[in-house]
Coordinates of C-alpha atoms in Angstrom, one line a residue:
Chain A
M673 CA 12.9 151.0 78.0
S674 CA 12.9 154.5 76.7
G675 CA 10.8 156.6 78.5
G676 CA 7.4 158.7 77.2
D677 CA 5.7 155.9 75.2
G678 CA 2.9 156.2 77.7
S679 CA 2.2 152.3 77.6
G680 CA -0.1 152.5 80.8
G681 CA -0.3 154.4 84.2
S682 CA -0.5 157.9 84.6
D683 CA 1.3 160.3 86.7
D684 CA -0.7 160.0 89.1
V685 CA 0.5 156.6 90.2
R686 CA 3.9 158.3 89.6
V687 CA 6.3 157.1 92.8
D688 CA 9.9 158.2 93.0
L689 CA 11.8 155.2 94.8
P690 CA 15.1 155.1 94.9
L691 CA 15.6 152.1 91.9
E692 CA 19.1 151.4 92.0
E693 CA 19.0 150.6 95.6
I694 CA 16.3 148.0 95.2
G695 CA 18.3 146.7 92.4
L696 CA 15.9 147.4 89.5
S697 CA 17.6 147.9 85.8
K698 CA 18.7 151.2 84.7
H699 CA 16.4 150.8 82.0
F700 CA 13.6 151.0 84.5
H701 CA 12.9 154.7 84.6
S702 CA 9.7 155.2 86.3
W703 CA 6.6 153.2 87.3
E704 CA 5.0 155.2 85.0
N705 CA 6.1 153.0 82.5
L706 CA 5.1 150.0 84.3
Y707 CA 3.7 147.4 81.3
T708 CA 0.6 145.5 82.8
G709 CA -0.7 143.8 79.8
Q710 CA -4.4 143.9 78.5
D711 CA -4.8 140.2 80.3
G712 CA -2.5 141.0 83.5
L713 CA 1.0 139.3 83.5
A714 CA 2.2 135.9 83.3
L715 CA 5.7 136.5 84.4
E716 CA 7.4 139.4 85.7
T717 CA 11.3 139.9 87.0
I718 CA 12.1 142.4 89.2
G719 CA 15.9 143.6 89.5
V720 CA 16.8 139.7 88.8
S721 CA 20.4 138.9 88.7
K722 CA 23.1 136.0 87.9
S723 CA 26.6 136.3 87.6
F724 CA 28.7 133.0 86.7
G725 CA 32.3 134.1 88.0
A726 CA 32.8 137.6 87.0
V727 CA 30.3 137.7 84.0
K728 CA 26.8 139.2 84.8
A729 CA 25.0 136.9 82.7
V730 CA 21.6 138.6 83.8
D731 CA 22.1 142.2 85.8
R732 CA 19.4 142.9 87.5
L733 CA 16.9 142.5 84.9
T734 CA 13.1 144.1 85.3
L735 CA 10.6 142.8 82.6
A736 CA 7.0 141.9 82.2
I737 CA 5.3 139.4 80.1
P738 CA 1.7 139.6 79.4
R739 CA -0.6 136.7 79.8
K740 CA -1.6 135.0 76.4
G741 CA 0.0 135.7 73.1
M742 CA 3.7 134.9 72.3
T743 CA 6.8 136.9 73.5
S744 CA 10.0 136.9 71.9
I745 CA 13.0 137.1 73.7
V746 CA 15.9 138.3 71.3
G747 CA 19.2 139.6 71.9
P748 CA 22.7 138.8 70.5
N749 CA 25.0 135.6 71.8
G750 CA 25.6 135.8 75.6
S751 CA 23.0 138.8 76.2
G752 CA 21.6 136.2 78.9
K753 CA 18.3 135.2 77.0
S754 CA 19.0 131.1 78.2
T755 CA 20.1 132.2 81.6
L756 CA 16.9 134.2 81.7
M757 CA 14.9 131.2 80.9
N758 CA 17.0 129.0 83.1
L759 CA 16.3 131.4 86.0
L760 CA 12.5 131.8 85.4
S761 CA 12.2 128.3 85.6
G762 CA 14.5 127.8 88.6
T763 CA 17.0 125.7 86.6
L764 CA 19.8 128.1 87.9
P765 CA 19.4 129.6 91.0
L766 CA 18.9 133.5 91.3
D767 CA 21.5 135.7 92.5
G768 CA 19.1 138.1 93.6
G769 CA 15.6 139.8 92.4
L770 CA 12.4 138.3 92.5
V771 CA 10.8 136.4 89.9
V772 CA 6.9 137.0 90.0
I773 CA 5.3 133.8 88.2
D774 CA 1.5 134.2 87.8
E775 CA 1.2 137.0 90.7
V776 CA 3.1 135.0 92.7
G777 CA 6.5 136.6 93.8
L778 CA 9.6 133.9 94.4
K779 CA 13.1 134.8 96.0
V780 CA 13.7 130.8 95.3
V781 CA 12.3 129.2 92.2
K782 CA 11.9 125.6 92.8
P783 CA 12.0 124.0 89.7
Y784 CA 9.5 121.1 91.0
E785 CA 7.6 123.8 92.1
T786 CA 7.1 125.6 88.8
P787 CA 4.1 123.4 87.2
Q788 CA 2.4 124.5 90.5
H789 CA 2.5 128.2 89.7
G790 CA 1.6 127.5 85.9
L791 CA 5.2 127.4 84.3
T792 CA 7.1 124.5 82.0
R793 CA 9.8 124.8 79.8
T794 CA 11.7 123.2 77.0
F795 CA 15.5 123.5 76.6
Q796 CA 18.0 125.0 74.3
E797 CA 19.8 121.6 73.9
V798 CA 16.9 119.2 73.3
R799 CA 16.9 117.2 76.8
L800 CA 14.8 114.4 76.6
F801 CA 15.2 111.4 78.5
D802 CA 16.7 109.4 76.1
Q803 CA 17.3 106.0 77.1
I804 CA 13.5 105.3 77.6
S805 CA 10.4 105.1 74.8
V806 CA 8.9 107.7 73.3
W807 CA 5.7 107.1 74.8
D808 CA 7.3 106.9 78.2
N809 CA 8.7 110.4 77.8
I810 CA 5.1 111.5 77.4
M811 CA 3.7 109.2 79.8
V812 CA 6.1 110.4 82.9
V813 CA 4.7 113.9 82.9
L814 CA 1.6 113.1 83.0
T815 CA 1.4 110.6 86.5
E816 CA 1.4 111.3 89.9
R817 CA 4.1 113.7 91.5
R818 CA 4.0 112.3 94.9
P819 CA 6.9 109.2 95.1
F820 CA 4.6 106.9 97.9
A821 CA 1.3 107.4 95.3
A822 CA 3.5 107.1 92.2
L823 CA 4.2 103.5 94.0
L824 CA 0.9 102.2 93.7
E825 CA -0.3 103.7 90.4
R826 CA -0.4 102.0 87.3
S827 CA -0.9 104.1 83.8
K828 CA -4.2 105.0 83.9
P829 CA -6.5 105.0 80.7
G830 CA -7.0 108.9 81.0
H831 CA -3.2 109.0 80.8
R832 CA -2.8 106.5 78.1
Q833 CA -5.3 108.2 76.0
K834 CA -4.0 112.0 76.8
A835 CA -0.3 110.8 75.9
R836 CA -1.7 109.4 72.7
G837 CA -3.4 112.5 71.8
I838 CA 0.1 114.5 72.3
L839 CA 1.8 111.8 70.2
Q840 CA -0.3 112.1 67.3
S841 CA -0.6 116.0 67.2
V842 CA 3.6 116.3 67.1
G843 CA 3.1 113.5 64.8
L844 CA 5.2 110.8 66.7
W845 CA 2.6 108.2 67.3
E846 CA 4.1 105.6 64.9
K847 CA 7.5 105.9 66.9
R848 CA 5.9 105.4 70.5
D849 CA 7.9 102.5 71.1
V850 CA 11.4 103.8 69.8
M851 CA 13.6 104.9 72.2
A852 CA 14.1 108.6 72.3
Q853 CA 17.8 108.9 71.5
E854 CA 17.2 107.2 68.0
L855 CA 14.8 110.0 66.8
S856 CA 15.9 112.5 64.0
Y857 CA 16.9 115.8 65.7
G858 CA 13.5 117.7 64.4
Q859 CA 11.6 114.7 66.2
R860 CA 13.1 115.1 69.1
K861 CA 12.3 119.0 69.2
L862 CA 8.7 117.7 68.4
L863 CA 8.8 115.4 70.8
E864 CA 10.3 117.8 73.7
I865 CA 7.5 120.4 72.8
G866 CA 5.0 117.3 73.0
R867 CA 6.5 116.7 76.6
A868 CA 5.5 120.2 77.6
M869 CA 2.2 120.5 76.0
A870 CA 1.2 117.2 78.2
L871 CA 1.4 119.6 81.3
D872 CA -1.7 121.8 81.0
V873 CA 0.0 124.5 82.4
D874 CA -0.8 128.7 80.9
T875 CA 2.8 129.5 80.7
Y876 CA 5.3 127.7 78.2
L877 CA 9.1 129.1 78.1
F878 CA 10.6 127.7 74.7
D879 CA 14.2 128.2 74.5
E880 CA 15.3 128.5 70.5
P881 CA 12.4 126.1 69.5
F882 CA 13.3 126.9 65.9
A883 CA 17.1 126.4 65.8
G884 CA 18.3 123.6 63.8
L885 CA 15.4 122.8 61.8
F886 CA 14.4 121.9 58.5
P887 CA 11.5 124.5 56.6
Q888 CA 9.1 121.7 57.3
M889 CA 9.9 120.5 60.5
L890 CA 9.9 124.3 61.3
E891 CA 6.2 124.5 60.0
R892 CA 5.1 122.1 61.9
V893 CA 7.0 123.6 65.3
K894 CA 5.2 126.9 64.2
D895 CA 2.0 125.3 63.9
L896 CA 2.2 123.4 67.3
M897 CA 2.8 126.9 69.2
K898 CA 0.0 128.7 67.4
Q899 CA -1.9 125.8 69.0
I900 CA -0.9 126.5 72.3
R901 CA -1.3 130.0 71.9
D902 CA -4.8 129.8 70.3
S903 CA -5.8 127.7 73.5
G904 CA -5.3 131.0 75.6
R905 CA -1.9 130.5 76.8
T906 CA 1.2 132.0 77.4
I907 CA 4.2 131.5 75.2
V908 CA 7.9 132.7 75.5
F909 CA 10.3 132.1 73.5
V910 CA 13.9 132.4 72.4
S911 CA 14.9 132.7 68.8
H912 CA 17.3 134.4 66.6
N913 CA 15.0 133.7 63.4
M914 CA 13.5 137.5 63.1
D915 CA 11.2 136.5 59.9
I916 CA 9.7 134.5 62.9
V917 CA 9.9 136.9 65.5
R918 CA 8.0 139.0 63.3
E919 CA 5.5 136.2 62.3
L920 CA 4.7 135.1 65.5
S921 CA 5.1 137.0 68.6
N922 CA 3.0 139.9 69.7
R923 CA 5.5 141.1 71.9
I924 CA 9.3 141.7 72.0
I925 CA 11.9 142.0 74.7
V926 CA 15.5 142.7 73.7
L927 CA 18.5 142.0 75.8
D928 CA 21.8 143.2 75.6
S929 CA 24.6 142.0 78.2
G930 CA 22.3 140.4 80.5
Q931 CA 20.2 144.2 80.8
L932 CA 17.1 145.0 79.3
L933 CA 17.4 147.1 75.7
A934 CA 13.8 147.2 75.0
E935 CA 10.6 145.9 75.0
G936 CA 7.0 146.4 73.3
D937 CA 5.3 145.8 70.4
V938 CA 7.3 144.3 68.2
E939 CA 7.9 146.5 64.8
P940 CA 8.5 149.7 66.8
V941 CA 11.0 147.6 68.8
L942 CA 12.7 146.5 66.3
G943 CA 13.0 149.8 64.7
R944 CA 14.7 151.1 67.2
P945 CA 18.4 152.8 66.6
E946 CA 20.0 151.1 70.3
V947 CA 18.3 147.7 68.8
I948 CA 19.8 147.6 65.5
E949 CA 22.8 148.9 66.7
A950 CA 23.1 146.0 69.5
Y951 CA 22.4 143.4 66.4
L952 CA 24.8 145.0 63.8
G953 CA 27.5 146.2 66.2
A954 CA 27.6 142.3 67.5
Chain B
M1307 CA 11.5 72.5 53.2
T1308 CA 8.6 74.6 55.0
A1309 CA 8.5 78.9 53.9
L1310 CA 9.2 79.2 58.0
A1311 CA 12.3 77.0 57.6
R1312 CA 13.6 78.5 53.9
R1313 CA 13.2 81.9 55.5
A1314 CA 14.8 81.1 58.8
F1315 CA 17.7 80.1 56.8
Q1316 CA 18.1 83.2 54.4
P1317 CA 21.7 84.8 55.4
G1318 CA 19.6 87.9 55.8
E1319 CA 17.3 86.6 58.4
L1320 CA 20.2 85.1 60.5
R1321 CA 22.1 88.4 60.7
R1322 CA 19.1 90.1 61.7
R1323 CA 17.7 88.0 64.3
A1324 CA 21.5 87.6 65.4
A1325 CA 22.3 91.1 65.2
A1326 CA 18.8 92.0 67.0
G1327 CA 17.3 91.3 70.6
D1328 CA 18.4 87.4 70.2
V1329 CA 21.5 88.1 71.9
K1330 CA 19.2 88.2 75.0
L1331 CA 18.0 84.8 74.1
W1332 CA 20.9 82.9 73.4
A1333 CA 22.6 84.3 76.9
S1334 CA 19.5 83.3 78.6
L1335 CA 19.6 80.1 77.5
L1336 CA 23.3 79.5 77.5
I1337 CA 23.2 80.3 81.3
L1338 CA 20.3 78.3 81.9
V1339 CA 21.4 74.8 80.1
W1340 CA 24.9 75.4 81.5
A1341 CA 23.2 75.5 85.1
A1342 CA 20.6 72.6 84.6
V1343 CA 23.9 70.7 83.5
F1344 CA 26.2 71.5 85.7
M1345 CA 24.0 70.4 88.6
I1346 CA 22.7 67.5 87.1
W1347 CA 26.3 66.7 86.7
Q1348 CA 27.2 67.6 90.3
G1349 CA 24.0 65.8 91.7
L1350 CA 21.4 67.3 93.9
G1351 CA 23.7 68.2 97.3
F1352 CA 25.6 70.9 94.9
A1353 CA 22.6 72.1 93.0
I1354 CA 21.1 72.7 96.7
S1355 CA 24.1 74.6 97.8
I1356 CA 24.5 76.2 94.5
G1357 CA 20.7 77.6 94.2
S1358 CA 20.9 78.9 97.9
V1359 CA 24.4 80.8 96.9
F1360 CA 22.4 82.0 93.5
A1361 CA 19.6 83.0 95.8
I1362 CA 21.5 85.3 98.1
W1363 CA 23.2 87.0 95.4
A1364 CA 20.3 87.5 92.9
I1365 CA 18.2 89.4 96.1
L1366 CA 21.2 91.3 96.3
A1367 CA 21.9 91.8 92.8
V1368 CA 18.0 92.1 91.8
S1369 CA 17.9 95.2 95.0
L1370 CA 21.1 96.7 93.8
N1371 CA 19.6 97.2 90.3
L1372 CA 16.8 99.5 91.3
V1373 CA 19.5 102.0 92.4
V1374 CA 21.7 101.5 89.8
G1375 CA 20.2 100.5 87.0
Y1376 CA 17.1 102.2 87.3
A1377 CA 17.5 105.1 88.8
G1378 CA 21.3 105.4 87.6
L1379 CA 22.9 105.8 91.3
L1380 CA 26.0 104.3 90.9
S1381 CA 26.4 102.7 94.6
V1382 CA 29.0 100.5 95.8
G1383 CA 27.7 100.7 98.8
H1384 CA 25.2 98.1 99.1
I1385 CA 27.3 95.7 101.0
G1386 CA 27.2 97.8 104.3
F1387 CA 23.1 97.4 104.3
F1388 CA 23.9 93.3 103.3
G1389 CA 25.8 93.3 106.7
I1390 CA 23.5 95.4 108.9
G1391 CA 21.0 93.1 108.2
A1392 CA 23.0 90.2 108.8
Y1393 CA 24.4 91.3 112.1
A1394 CA 21.2 92.9 113.4
A1395 CA 19.6 89.3 112.4
A1396 CA 22.1 87.6 114.1
I1397 CA 22.0 89.6 117.0
L1398 CA 18.6 89.5 117.7
T1399 CA 18.0 85.5 117.4
S1400 CA 21.5 85.0 119.2
N1401 CA 21.4 82.4 122.1
A1402 CA 22.4 83.7 125.6
S1403 CA 23.6 80.4 126.7
Y1404 CA 26.2 79.8 123.9
E1405 CA 27.5 83.2 124.5
Q1406 CA 28.4 82.8 128.1
L1407 CA 30.9 80.1 126.9
R1408 CA 32.6 83.2 124.8
T1409 CA 35.0 85.8 126.3
E1410 CA 33.4 88.3 124.6
A1411 CA 29.8 89.2 125.2
I1412 CA 27.3 90.6 123.1
P1413 CA 23.7 91.0 124.0
T1414 CA 21.6 88.5 123.2
F1415 CA 17.7 88.3 122.6
A1416 CA 17.2 85.1 121.2
W1417 CA 14.4 86.0 119.0
P1418 CA 12.8 83.5 116.5
F1419 CA 14.0 84.1 113.1
F1420 CA 10.5 85.5 111.8
A1421 CA 10.5 88.0 114.6
A1422 CA 14.2 88.9 114.4
L1423 CA 13.8 89.2 110.6
P1424 CA 11.3 92.1 110.1
V1425 CA 13.4 94.3 113.1
S1426 CA 16.5 93.7 111.1
I1427 CA 14.8 94.9 107.7
A1428 CA 13.5 98.3 109.6
L1429 CA 16.7 98.7 111.1
V1430 CA 18.7 98.8 107.9
G1431 CA 15.4 100.9 106.4
V1432 CA 16.4 103.5 109.3
A1433 CA 20.3 103.2 108.6
A1434 CA 19.6 104.1 104.9
V1435 CA 17.5 106.6 105.3
V1436 CA 20.5 108.2 107.3
V1437 CA 23.1 107.3 104.7
G1438 CA 20.7 108.2 101.7
V1439 CA 20.2 112.1 102.9
V1440 CA 24.0 112.0 103.0
L1441 CA 24.7 110.5 99.6
N1442 CA 21.6 112.7 97.9
R1443 CA 23.7 115.6 98.3
F1444 CA 26.2 114.3 95.7
R1445 CA 26.0 113.7 92.4
D1446 CA 28.1 111.2 89.4
D1447 CA 31.8 110.6 90.5
I1448 CA 31.5 112.0 93.8
Y1449 CA 28.4 109.9 94.7
V1450 CA 30.5 106.7 93.9
L1451 CA 33.2 108.0 96.4
V1452 CA 30.9 108.4 98.8
S1453 CA 29.0 105.2 98.8
F1454 CA 32.7 103.6 98.5
G1455 CA 33.2 105.4 101.7
F1456 CA 29.9 104.1 103.5
A1457 CA 31.0 100.6 102.2
I1458 CA 34.5 101.1 104.2
I1459 CA 32.6 102.6 107.5
A1460 CA 30.1 99.8 107.8
F1461 CA 33.1 97.4 107.6
N1462 CA 35.0 99.3 110.3
V1463 CA 31.8 98.9 112.4
F1464 CA 31.4 95.3 112.1
L1465 CA 35.0 94.9 113.1
N1466 CA 35.4 97.5 115.5
G1467 CA 32.2 97.3 117.5
R1468 CA 33.2 94.5 119.3
G1469 CA 30.4 94.7 121.8
L1470 CA 28.2 94.6 119.4
T1471 CA 29.6 92.2 116.6
R1472 CA 32.3 90.4 118.6
G1473 CA 34.6 92.0 115.9
A1474 CA 36.7 89.4 114.0
F1475 CA 35.7 86.7 116.1
G1476 CA 32.0 86.8 114.3
V1477 CA 28.9 85.6 115.6
H1478 CA 28.1 81.9 115.6
Q1479 CA 25.7 79.3 115.9
I1480 CA 23.0 81.9 114.1
A1481 CA 19.7 79.9 114.4
R1482 CA 18.0 79.1 111.5
P1483 CA 14.5 79.9 111.2
A1484 CA 11.4 77.6 112.4
I1485 CA 7.6 77.5 111.2
G1486 CA 5.7 76.5 113.9
G1487 CA 7.7 73.5 115.6
W1488 CA 9.7 73.0 112.3
E1489 CA 13.2 74.3 112.4
L1490 CA 14.3 74.6 108.9
T1491 CA 17.7 72.6 109.5
G1492 CA 17.6 70.7 106.2
E1493 CA 19.4 72.6 103.3
L1494 CA 16.5 71.7 100.9
E1495 CA 14.1 73.4 102.9
F1496 CA 16.3 76.1 103.0
L1497 CA 16.9 76.8 99.7
I1498 CA 13.0 76.8 99.6
L1499 CA 12.5 79.7 101.5
L1500 CA 15.2 81.2 99.5
L1501 CA 13.4 80.8 96.9
V1502 CA 10.1 82.3 98.1
F1503 CA 11.9 85.3 99.4
L1504 CA 14.0 85.9 95.8
A1505 CA 10.1 85.5 94.2
L1506 CA 8.7 88.1 96.7
T1507 CA 11.9 90.2 95.9
V1508 CA 11.5 89.8 92.3
A1509 CA 7.9 90.8 92.4
V1510 CA 8.0 93.4 94.5
S1511 CA 10.8 95.1 92.3
W1512 CA 8.5 94.3 89.2
L1513 CA 5.8 96.2 90.8
I1514 CA 7.7 99.2 91.6
V1515 CA 9.6 99.2 87.9
T1516 CA 6.1 99.0 86.2
S1517 CA 4.5 101.8 88.3
S1518 CA 4.7 105.3 87.9
F1519 CA 7.3 105.7 90.0
G1520 CA 9.4 103.1 88.1
R1521 CA 9.0 105.5 85.5
V1522 CA 10.2 108.5 87.1
L1523 CA 13.1 106.5 88.0
T1524 CA 14.6 106.0 84.8
A1525 CA 13.7 109.6 83.5
I1526 CA 16.0 110.7 86.8
R1527 CA 18.3 108.5 85.8
E1528 CA 18.4 110.1 82.3
D1529 CA 17.9 113.8 83.1
E1530 CA 17.4 114.9 86.9
Q1531 CA 17.4 118.3 86.1
A1532 CA 14.9 117.9 83.5
I1533 CA 12.5 115.6 85.2
E1534 CA 12.2 117.9 88.3
V1535 CA 11.0 121.0 85.6
F1536 CA 7.5 118.8 85.7
G1537 CA 7.1 118.5 89.3
Y1538 CA 8.6 115.8 90.4
R1539 CA 11.2 115.9 93.4
A1540 CA 13.8 113.8 92.1
T1541 CA 15.8 113.5 95.8
H1542 CA 12.5 112.2 97.3
Y1543 CA 12.8 110.1 94.6
K1544 CA 16.1 108.9 95.0
L1545 CA 15.6 108.4 98.7
A1546 CA 12.7 106.1 98.6
I1547 CA 14.3 103.9 96.3
W1548 CA 17.7 103.6 98.1
V1549 CA 15.6 103.0 101.0
I1550 CA 13.6 100.2 99.4
S1551 CA 16.7 98.7 97.6
A1552 CA 18.8 98.8 101.2
M1553 CA 16.0 97.3 103.0
L1554 CA 15.8 94.0 100.1
A1555 CA 19.6 93.9 100.9
G1556 CA 18.8 93.7 104.5
L1557 CA 16.9 90.8 103.6
A1558 CA 19.3 89.2 102.1
G1559 CA 21.4 89.8 105.0
A1560 CA 19.4 88.3 107.4
L1561 CA 18.5 85.2 105.2
F1562 CA 22.6 84.7 104.6
A1563 CA 23.1 85.0 108.3
S1564 CA 20.5 82.6 109.0
W1565 CA 22.2 80.1 106.5
T1566 CA 25.5 80.0 106.8
S1567 CA 24.9 80.0 110.7
F1568 CA 28.3 82.1 110.9
I1569 CA 29.2 85.5 110.2
D1570 CA 32.2 87.8 110.0
P1571 CA 33.3 91.4 109.0
N1572 CA 35.3 89.3 105.9
S1573 CA 31.7 88.6 104.5
F1574 CA 31.2 92.3 103.9
I1575 CA 34.2 93.4 102.2
L1576 CA 34.2 96.3 99.8
L1577 CA 35.0 93.8 97.3
E1578 CA 31.8 92.1 97.5
S1579 CA 30.2 95.2 96.6
V1580 CA 32.1 95.7 94.0
L1581 CA 31.4 92.3 92.5
L1582 CA 27.5 92.8 93.1
V1583 CA 28.2 95.9 91.2
S1584 CA 29.7 93.4 88.2
I1585 CA 27.0 91.1 88.8
V1586 CA 24.3 93.8 87.7
I1587 CA 26.5 95.3 85.3
L1588 CA 26.9 91.7 83.7
G1589 CA 23.3 90.5 83.7
G1590 CA 22.1 94.1 82.3
L1591 CA 21.1 97.2 83.9
A1592 CA 17.1 98.2 84.2
S1593 CA 16.7 94.5 84.0
I1594 CA 15.3 92.2 86.8
W1595 CA 16.1 89.1 84.7
G1596 CA 19.5 90.5 84.0
S1597 CA 20.3 90.3 87.3
L1598 CA 18.6 87.2 88.1
L1599 CA 21.2 85.8 85.2
G1600 CA 23.8 87.9 86.3
A1601 CA 23.7 86.2 89.7
M1602 CA 23.9 82.8 88.0
A1603 CA 26.5 83.6 85.5
F1604 CA 28.5 84.4 88.7
V1605 CA 27.5 81.6 91.0
L1606 CA 28.5 79.3 88.4
L1607 CA 31.5 81.0 87.3
E1608 CA 32.5 80.4 91.1
E1609 CA 31.7 77.2 91.4
G1610 CA 32.4 76.0 88.4
M1611 CA 36.4 77.0 88.3
R1612 CA 36.7 74.6 91.4
F1613 CA 36.4 71.4 88.7
L1614 CA 38.8 73.0 86.2
P1615 CA 41.7 70.3 86.2
F1616 CA 44.6 72.8 85.4
L1617 CA 43.7 75.2 88.2
P1618 CA 44.9 74.5 92.0
A1619 CA 42.4 75.1 94.4
E1620 CA 43.9 78.3 96.4
Y1621 CA 43.8 80.4 92.9
V1622 CA 39.8 79.6 92.3
G1623 CA 38.6 82.6 94.4
Q1624 CA 41.5 85.1 92.5
A1625 CA 41.3 83.2 89.2
R1626 CA 37.2 83.5 89.2
Q1627 CA 37.8 87.6 90.0
A1628 CA 40.3 88.1 87.3
V1629 CA 37.7 86.0 85.0
L1630 CA 35.0 88.1 85.6
G1631 CA 37.2 91.4 85.3
I1632 CA 37.9 90.3 81.7
L1633 CA 34.3 89.4 81.2
L1634 CA 33.1 93.2 82.1
V1635 CA 36.0 95.1 79.9
L1636 CA 34.3 92.7 77.0
L1637 CA 31.2 93.7 77.9
M1638 CA 31.5 97.2 78.3
L1639 CA 33.6 97.1 74.8
F1640 CA 30.8 94.7 72.7
R1641 CA 27.7 95.2 74.4
P1642 CA 28.0 97.8 77.2
Q1643 CA 24.4 97.5 77.9
G1644 CA 25.2 93.8 79.6
L1645 CA 23.6 90.3 78.7
V1646 CA 20.0 91.3 78.4
G1647 CA 19.8 94.9 79.5
R1648 CA 18.7 98.1 77.3
Y1649 CA 20.3 100.7 79.4
R1650 CA 23.9 101.7 79.2
L1651 CA 26.2 103.7 81.2

């Protein structure tokens, strides 16, 4: 983040804190630039780190994602996009720092608690429940969470109705009895997005939802994401496709080597020399 | 020729049916007919004894399938819970007057079988919680190895905990159940009791796997990390099904002890656990019917090979294991989902 664009705050709230000491990114220059969004923040990371051996996949990363609308996360390969997604959803444990989901600060993100915080996700490599039916792939996320209550629960009409609605909206109703592993790649992507949609949460993380899709399927995924956005939810997605990033997102976060290179409105950020260099130099 | 028959005899239709789920139908029919012919041929006494052995293996197989087939946790420690159930029932029902005649005394309670049964099952449940909490820390290959370790530890406790189990001497004269004043000493009566408990096991298992809980189990089997993102604590589900499954194995153990009236550690060796896993895979993972069929095929194989004229009696046991081994290899090659299963390892 380059200072001085005055996206929020004023000199009155400037606080001098030893940022490096509390683990904040070097890109986080002052509280002056602290971004709070129009509707508040869906997600924040404060000094979040993750290393794999000697490799710092995410390095003291501090960023903010506004509520509502779509925020895209871009960056060259190995810049830490997917690691960030995994840290936000608790799929990977944090080495340090804080994740703030819906204004609740978490030092440890437990994946099974993220829906309670209003968050769910899809994976970069599609991860369905392969050897159960398409129908059950949706039903399974709708039902009772507590084991003993789940033992006594049979599928309820409400669940079935919802699953039917989801499968119809992703165009897989006809395939409901097929095992998920028998679907085509594009259909698997759709089912995974449908499975996330089945959970009524405020924030959806989509890790490369467009990768490897044919144009027709791509449009379909775009439509689904717009549908989620238009219902007042927040979408955070990772993509390499700059045309889609420009088309869909209203805010962009650029990562490079696990650190924040830039964040802000899409066009100005993509026009910055350091962003262009990171892409062309990669 | 009717239209139906014409269609059935079209080569394409036959191929389709052979390739489609009809393997399930044929496997089921073959084993049922085999069982019926065998029992009629050998007479009622034989049928009753085969039925009893089948019922005990079937309870074990159905219960293990909950863990291996539905939750995807490949445990080879199931025989340990079978043993704990058997010993608990044996000790709780053991009779003081009999023990005084022996050099190695064990505590005697002389409880009626139907009082000892729920307590035995509860004891197995407690043991399963302890073992399950430890096992839940592991996955995949390590999980198999640790469950293997449990089976060995359990066997050694049965063998060396002589103050409780009489070690290699075993526990004798284990009481048969009595309903009112009616003691189930007859083999047919006991078979009916076993079949009632088998039916209960099947019913409980069916209720579990068709509930929301069962669906979550299959999702855990497919991708534990992915289902957690949707708000399910996989460890709680795995522990719950582990304990339920172990308690059903404990039930089988208690019934087994009462049926044979004598148990010693040799009934609970690791090999039995491996055979049990083989039965579950043979019949079909994540299929209750598959476990019933697998148990029946196994018992028929075991008993049937006694009648092969070219096989000396002392080799029957080993030959049965060799045949089972070959069958498993063939299945893994050509039908990895087992005879009637859907899920592939």
